[in-house]
Structures are given as C-alpha cells and as structure tokens.
Short mmCIF file of N, CA and C in Angstrom, two decimals:
data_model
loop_
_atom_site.label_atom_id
_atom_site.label_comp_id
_atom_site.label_asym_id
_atom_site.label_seq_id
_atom_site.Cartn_x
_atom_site.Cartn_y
_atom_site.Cartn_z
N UNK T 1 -62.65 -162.93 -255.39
CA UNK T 1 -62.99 -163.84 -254.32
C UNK T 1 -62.76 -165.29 -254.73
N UNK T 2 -63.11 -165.60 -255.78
CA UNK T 2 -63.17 -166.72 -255.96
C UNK T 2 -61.88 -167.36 -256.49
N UNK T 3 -60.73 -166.61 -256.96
CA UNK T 3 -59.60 -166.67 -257.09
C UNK T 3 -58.49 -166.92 -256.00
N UNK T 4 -59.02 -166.45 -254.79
CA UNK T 4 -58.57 -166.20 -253.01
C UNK T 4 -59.19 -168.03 -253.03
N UNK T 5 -60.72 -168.09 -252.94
CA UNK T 5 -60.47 -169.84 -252.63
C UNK T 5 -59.75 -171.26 -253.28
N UNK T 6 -59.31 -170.65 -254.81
CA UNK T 6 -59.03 -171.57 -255.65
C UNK T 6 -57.53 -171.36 -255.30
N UNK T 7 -56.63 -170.39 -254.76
CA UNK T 7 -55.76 -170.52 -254.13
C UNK T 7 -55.43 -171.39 -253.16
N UNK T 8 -56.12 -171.22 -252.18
CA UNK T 8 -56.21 -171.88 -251.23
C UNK T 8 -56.63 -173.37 -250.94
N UNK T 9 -57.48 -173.58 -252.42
CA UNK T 9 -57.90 -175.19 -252.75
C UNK T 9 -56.29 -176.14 -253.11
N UNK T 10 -56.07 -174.58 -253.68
CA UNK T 10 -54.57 -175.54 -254.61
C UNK T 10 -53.62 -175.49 -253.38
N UNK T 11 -53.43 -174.84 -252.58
CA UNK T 11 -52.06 -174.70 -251.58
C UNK T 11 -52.50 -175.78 -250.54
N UNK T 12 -54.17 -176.50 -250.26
CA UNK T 12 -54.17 -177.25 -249.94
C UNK T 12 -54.60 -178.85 -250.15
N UNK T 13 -54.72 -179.12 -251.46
CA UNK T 13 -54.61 -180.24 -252.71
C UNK T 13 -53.01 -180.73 -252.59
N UNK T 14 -51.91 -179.60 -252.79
CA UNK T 14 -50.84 -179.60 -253.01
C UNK T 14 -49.55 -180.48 -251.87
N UNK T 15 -50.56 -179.92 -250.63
CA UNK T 15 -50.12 -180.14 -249.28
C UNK T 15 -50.29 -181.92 -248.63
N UNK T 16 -51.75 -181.60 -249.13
CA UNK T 16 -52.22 -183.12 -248.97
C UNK T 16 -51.95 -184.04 -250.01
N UNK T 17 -51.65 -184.03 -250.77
CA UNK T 17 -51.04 -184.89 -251.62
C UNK T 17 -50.02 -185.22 -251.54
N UNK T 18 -48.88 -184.23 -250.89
CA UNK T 18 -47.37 -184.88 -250.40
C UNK T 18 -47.70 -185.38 -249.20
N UNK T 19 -48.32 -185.29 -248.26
CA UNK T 19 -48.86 -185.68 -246.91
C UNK T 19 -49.02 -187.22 -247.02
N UNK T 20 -50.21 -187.22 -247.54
CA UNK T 20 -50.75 -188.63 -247.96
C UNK T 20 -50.82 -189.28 -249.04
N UNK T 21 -49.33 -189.47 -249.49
CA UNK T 21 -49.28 -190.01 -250.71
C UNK T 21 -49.30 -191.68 -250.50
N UNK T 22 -48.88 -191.93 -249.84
CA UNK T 22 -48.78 -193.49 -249.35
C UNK T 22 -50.50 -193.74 -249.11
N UNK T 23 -51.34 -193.18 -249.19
CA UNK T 23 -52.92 -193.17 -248.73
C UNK T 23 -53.57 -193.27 -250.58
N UNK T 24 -53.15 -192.20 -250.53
CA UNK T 24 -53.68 -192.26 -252.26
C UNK T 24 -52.93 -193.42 -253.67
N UNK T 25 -51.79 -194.05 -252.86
CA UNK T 25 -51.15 -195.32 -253.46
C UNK T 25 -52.73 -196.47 -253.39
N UNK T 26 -53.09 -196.66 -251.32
CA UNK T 26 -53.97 -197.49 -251.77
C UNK T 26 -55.23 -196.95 -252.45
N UNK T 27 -55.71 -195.99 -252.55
CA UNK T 27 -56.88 -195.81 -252.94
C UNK T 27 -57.01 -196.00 -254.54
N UNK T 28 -56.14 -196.11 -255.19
CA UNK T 28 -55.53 -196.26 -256.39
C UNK T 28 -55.49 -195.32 -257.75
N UNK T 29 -55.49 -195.78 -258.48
CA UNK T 29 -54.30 -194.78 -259.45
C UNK T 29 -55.92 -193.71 -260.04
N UNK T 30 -57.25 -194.11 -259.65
CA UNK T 30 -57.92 -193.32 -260.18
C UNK T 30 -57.99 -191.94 -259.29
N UNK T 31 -58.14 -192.03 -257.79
CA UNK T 31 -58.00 -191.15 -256.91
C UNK T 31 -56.99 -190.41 -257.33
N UNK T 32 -55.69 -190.60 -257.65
CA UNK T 32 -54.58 -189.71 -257.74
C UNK T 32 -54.50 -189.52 -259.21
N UNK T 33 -55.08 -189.85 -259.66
CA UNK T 33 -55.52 -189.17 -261.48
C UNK T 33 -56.55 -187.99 -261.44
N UNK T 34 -56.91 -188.43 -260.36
CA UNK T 34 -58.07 -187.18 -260.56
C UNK T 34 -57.51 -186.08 -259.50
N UNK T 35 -56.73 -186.11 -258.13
CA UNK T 35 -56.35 -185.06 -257.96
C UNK T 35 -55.59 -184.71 -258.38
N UNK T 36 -54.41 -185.22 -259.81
CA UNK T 36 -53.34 -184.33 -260.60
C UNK T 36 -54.35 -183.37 -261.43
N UNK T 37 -55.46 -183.91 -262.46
CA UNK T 37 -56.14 -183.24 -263.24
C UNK T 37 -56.75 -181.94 -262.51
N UNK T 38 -57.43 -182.22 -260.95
CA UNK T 38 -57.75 -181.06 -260.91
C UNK T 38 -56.96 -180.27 -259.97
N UNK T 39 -55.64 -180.41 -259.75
CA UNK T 39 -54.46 -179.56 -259.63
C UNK T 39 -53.49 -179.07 -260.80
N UNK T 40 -54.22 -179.55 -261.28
CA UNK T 40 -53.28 -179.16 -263.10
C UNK T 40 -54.52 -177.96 -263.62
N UNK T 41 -56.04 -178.31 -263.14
CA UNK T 41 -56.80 -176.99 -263.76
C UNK T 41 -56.55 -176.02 -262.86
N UNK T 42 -56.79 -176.01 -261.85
CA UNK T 42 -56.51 -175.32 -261.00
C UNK T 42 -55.24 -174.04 -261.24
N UNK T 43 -54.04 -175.07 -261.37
CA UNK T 43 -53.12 -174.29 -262.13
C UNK T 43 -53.18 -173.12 -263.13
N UNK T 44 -53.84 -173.78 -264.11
CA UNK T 44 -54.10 -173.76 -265.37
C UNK T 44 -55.23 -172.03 -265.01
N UNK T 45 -56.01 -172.27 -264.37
CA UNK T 45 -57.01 -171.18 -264.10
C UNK T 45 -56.04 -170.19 -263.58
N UNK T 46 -55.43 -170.66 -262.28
CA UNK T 46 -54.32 -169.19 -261.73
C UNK T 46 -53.52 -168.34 -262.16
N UNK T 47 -52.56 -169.38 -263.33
CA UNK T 47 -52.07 -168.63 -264.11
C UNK T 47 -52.53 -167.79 -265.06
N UNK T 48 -53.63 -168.27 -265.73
CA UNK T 48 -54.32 -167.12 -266.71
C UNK T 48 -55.19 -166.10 -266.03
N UNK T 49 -55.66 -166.35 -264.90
CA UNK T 49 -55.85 -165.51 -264.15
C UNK T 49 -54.96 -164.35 -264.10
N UNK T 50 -53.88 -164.91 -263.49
CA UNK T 50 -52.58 -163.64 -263.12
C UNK T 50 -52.07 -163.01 -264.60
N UNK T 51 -51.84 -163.59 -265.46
CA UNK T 51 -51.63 -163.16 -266.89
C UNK T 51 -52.69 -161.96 -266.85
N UNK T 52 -54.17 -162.07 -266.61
CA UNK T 52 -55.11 -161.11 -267.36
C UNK T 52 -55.27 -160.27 -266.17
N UNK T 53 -55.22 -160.46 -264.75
CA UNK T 53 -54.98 -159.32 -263.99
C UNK T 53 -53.47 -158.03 -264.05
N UNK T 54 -52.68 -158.95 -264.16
CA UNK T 54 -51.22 -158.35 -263.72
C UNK T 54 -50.69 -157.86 -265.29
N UNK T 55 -50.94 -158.93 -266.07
CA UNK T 55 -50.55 -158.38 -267.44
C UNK T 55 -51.16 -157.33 -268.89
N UNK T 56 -51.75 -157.38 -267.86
CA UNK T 56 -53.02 -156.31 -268.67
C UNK T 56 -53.81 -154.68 -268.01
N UNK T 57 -52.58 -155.25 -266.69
CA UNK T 57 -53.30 -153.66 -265.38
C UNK T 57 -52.09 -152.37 -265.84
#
C-alpha cells in the first residue's frame, strides 16, 4: 500500500515540477532543493523496493 502512494507522490512531484517550474524559480532555490531531495528519496525507496520485491520473488 504504501508503495502504491509513494508512486503516485513521485508521478505527481515529477509532474508538478515540470508544470511549475517558472513558480518554484520564484519561490527560490530552497523550495526546489527540497523537492529534488525528496524526489531523489522517493526514487531511492522505489527502486530498492522493486529490487527486493521482483528480485528476490
């Protein structure tokens, strides 16, 4: 379950960030530091996720 929302956090982090990038220019470089970091964990979780489901079933 909780793998299904962190999907879905990231497919829509991912979305909105190309969307409103000209938005997160003004809000400045800390706003868009912090949504790379937590689209980079995010990442970071899915893939080892899928590694220990898929690579280990």
């Amino acid at each position: 379950m909780i793998l299904k929302i962190l999907s879905v956090a990231f497919i829509c982090l991912f979305i909105a960030r190309i969307l409103f990038a000209r938005k997160l220019k003004e809000m400045g470089k800390a706003a868009d530091r912090t949504i790379n970091l937590f689209l980079v964990a995010i990442a970071i979780f899915l893939g080892l996720q899928a590694i220990f489901v898929y690579g280990l079933s």
